[in-house]
Coordinates of C-alpha atoms in Angstrom, one line a residue:
M1 CA -74.8 -10.8 71.2
P2 CA -72.3 -8.2 70.1
Y3 CA -73.5 -4.7 69.8
S4 CA -73.3 -3.5 66.0
S5 CA -73.5 0.4 65.3
H6 CA -75.7 2.0 62.7
G7 CA -72.4 2.9 60.9
D8 CA -71.2 -0.8 60.8
T9 CA -74.5 -1.8 59.4
I10 CA -74.2 0.8 56.6
R11 CA -70.6 -0.3 55.8
R12 CA -71.6 -3.9 55.7
L13 CA -74.7 -3.1 53.3
A14 CA -72.3 -1.0 51.1
L15 CA -69.9 -3.8 50.8
L16 CA -72.8 -6.3 50.0
L17 CA -74.1 -3.8 47.4
G18 CA -70.6 -3.5 45.9
L19 CA -70.2 -7.3 45.6
C20 CA -73.5 -7.7 44.1
A21 CA -73.2 -4.8 41.8
M22 CA -70.3 -6.7 40.3
G23 CA -72.6 -9.2 38.9
C24 CA -74.1 -6.3 37.0
V25 CA -71.7 -6.5 34.2
Q26 CA -71.6 -8.5 31.0
Y27 CA -68.9 -9.2 28.4
V28 CA -69.9 -7.9 24.8
P29 CA -68.0 -8.9 21.5
T30 CA -65.8 -6.0 20.4
S31 CA -63.4 -5.8 17.4
A32 CA -59.8 -7.0 17.6
D33 CA -58.6 -3.5 17.0
T34 CA -59.6 -2.6 20.5
I35 CA -56.6 -4.8 21.9
A36 CA -54.5 -1.9 23.2
P37 CA -52.1 -1.7 26.2
A38 CA -53.9 -1.1 29.5
R39 CA -57.2 -2.5 28.3
E40 CA -59.0 -4.9 30.5
L41 CA -60.4 -7.5 28.1
R42 CA -61.8 -11.3 27.9
I43 CA -59.6 -13.1 25.4
L44 CA -61.5 -15.9 23.7
L45 CA -59.0 -18.8 22.8
T46 CA -59.1 -21.0 19.8
E47 CA -59.4 -24.7 20.3
S48 CA -55.7 -25.1 19.4
A49 CA -54.7 -22.4 21.9
Q50 CA -56.6 -24.3 24.5
A51 CA -54.7 -27.4 23.9
V52 CA -51.3 -25.7 23.5
L53 CA -51.8 -23.6 26.7
A54 CA -53.4 -26.2 28.8
P55 CA -50.1 -27.1 30.7
R56 CA -49.8 -23.2 31.7
I57 CA -53.3 -22.2 32.2
G58 CA -55.1 -25.6 32.9
V59 CA -57.6 -27.6 31.1
R60 CA -60.9 -26.8 29.8
V61 CA -60.1 -22.9 29.9
V62 CA -61.9 -21.2 27.0
A63 CA -60.9 -17.5 27.8
L64 CA -58.6 -15.3 29.6
E65 CA -59.5 -12.1 31.5
A66 CA -56.5 -10.0 31.3
T67 CA -55.1 -6.5 31.1
V68 CA -53.1 -6.1 27.9
D69 CA -49.4 -5.3 28.7
A70 CA -48.2 -5.0 25.2
V71 CA -49.2 -5.9 21.6
E72 CA -46.6 -7.1 19.3
A73 CA -46.9 -7.8 15.5
D74 CA -47.6 -11.4 16.2
S75 CA -48.3 -11.8 20.0
L76 CA -50.0 -10.4 23.0
R77 CA -48.5 -10.0 26.5
L78 CA -51.2 -10.1 29.1
R79 CA -51.4 -9.8 32.9
V80 CA -53.9 -12.4 33.5
R81 CA -56.6 -11.9 36.2
G82 CA -58.7 -15.1 35.7
T83 CA -59.3 -18.1 33.5
V84 CA -62.8 -18.8 32.3
D85 CA -64.2 -22.4 31.8
P86 CA -66.8 -23.4 29.3
I87 CA -69.7 -22.7 31.9
G88 CA -68.5 -19.4 32.7
I89 CA -66.8 -20.0 36.0
T90 CA -63.8 -17.7 36.5
T91 CA -60.7 -19.0 38.5
A92 CA -58.8 -15.9 39.8
W93 CA -55.3 -15.3 38.9
Q94 CA -52.8 -12.9 40.5
G95 CA -51.8 -10.8 37.3
E96 CA -49.3 -13.3 36.2
T97 CA -47.8 -12.4 32.8
L98 CA -48.7 -14.6 29.8
V99 CA -47.5 -14.1 26.2
I100 CA -49.7 -15.7 23.6
P101 CA -49.5 -15.7 19.7
S102 CA -52.1 -13.5 18.1
S103 CA -53.3 -16.6 16.2
F104 CA -54.7 -17.9 19.5
V105 CA -57.3 -15.3 19.8
S106 CA -60.6 -16.3 18.4
G107 CA -62.5 -13.3 19.8
V108 CA -62.3 -10.3 22.1
R109 CA -64.9 -9.1 24.6
T110 CA -65.0 -6.1 26.8
R111 CA -66.9 -5.5 30.1
Q112 CA -70.0 -3.4 29.8
L113 CA -72.6 -2.6 32.4
S114 CA -75.7 -4.6 31.9
R115 CA -78.7 -2.3 32.0
T116 CA -81.2 -5.3 32.4
R117 CA -79.1 -7.0 35.3
S118 CA -78.8 -3.7 36.9
W119 CA -82.4 -2.9 36.8
L120 CA -83.3 -6.5 38.1
F121 CA -80.7 -6.1 40.8
A122 CA -82.2 -2.6 41.8
A123 CA -85.6 -4.1 41.8
A124 CA -84.6 -7.1 43.8
L125 CA -82.8 -4.9 46.3
L126 CA -85.7 -2.6 46.7
G127 CA -88.1 -5.4 47.3
G128 CA -85.7 -7.2 49.6
G129 CA -85.1 -3.9 51.6
T130 CA -88.9 -3.4 51.8
A131 CA -89.4 -7.0 53.1
L132 CA -86.7 -6.5 55.7
A133 CA -88.0 -3.2 56.8
V134 CA -91.5 -4.4 57.3
T135 CA -90.2 -7.5 59.1
F136 CA -88.0 -5.6 61.4
S137 CA -90.1 -2.6 62.0
G138 CA -92.2 -4.1 64.7
D139 CA -95.9 -3.5 64.6
A140 CA -96.3 -3.3 60.8
F141 CA -99.3 -5.8 60.5
T142 CA -100.3 -6.1 64.2
S143 CA -101.9 -3.9 66.7
N144 CA -100.9 -3.2 70.3
R145 CA -104.1 -1.1 71.1
A146 CA -106.3 -2.0 73.8
G147 CA -109.2 -4.1 73.1
G148 CA -107.3 -5.9 70.2
G149 CA -106.2 -9.5 70.3
Q150 CA -107.7 -12.3 72.2
A151 CA -110.7 -11.9 74.4
P152 CA -110.0 -11.6 78.2
A153 CA -110.0 -14.9 80.2
R154 CA -113.1 -15.4 82.4

């Protein structure tokens, strides 16, 4: 088994925590006037937009996760980071530019830290960490003192 240093373990744990913490955000409704350049938003699409854009973004896409590049009088230029299907599964994009008419937007949501999810994550992390510490600490629930354990053989 390859040797793993304490520093490697800490780095792996930090990476795991960072990945898990990404699940501690939620998208909350916001007003359409928050659409401004450089904002990272989830753009909800109208049903007609879904049909018209399907050849470019895929079928069954109900929302776009994007950074706003520009806001024109009747359109938005977006750098798309992902598309979202009806059950919330996000398909990653690489920041491709997409221009959509403003009339295609049925709603706007912004990312926000979820206190509930964060507290649940922290509690699960604490419980899991405690369980691992007890499991790997060695003698947590056993005794190696003389006289303990089985009776001597006769």
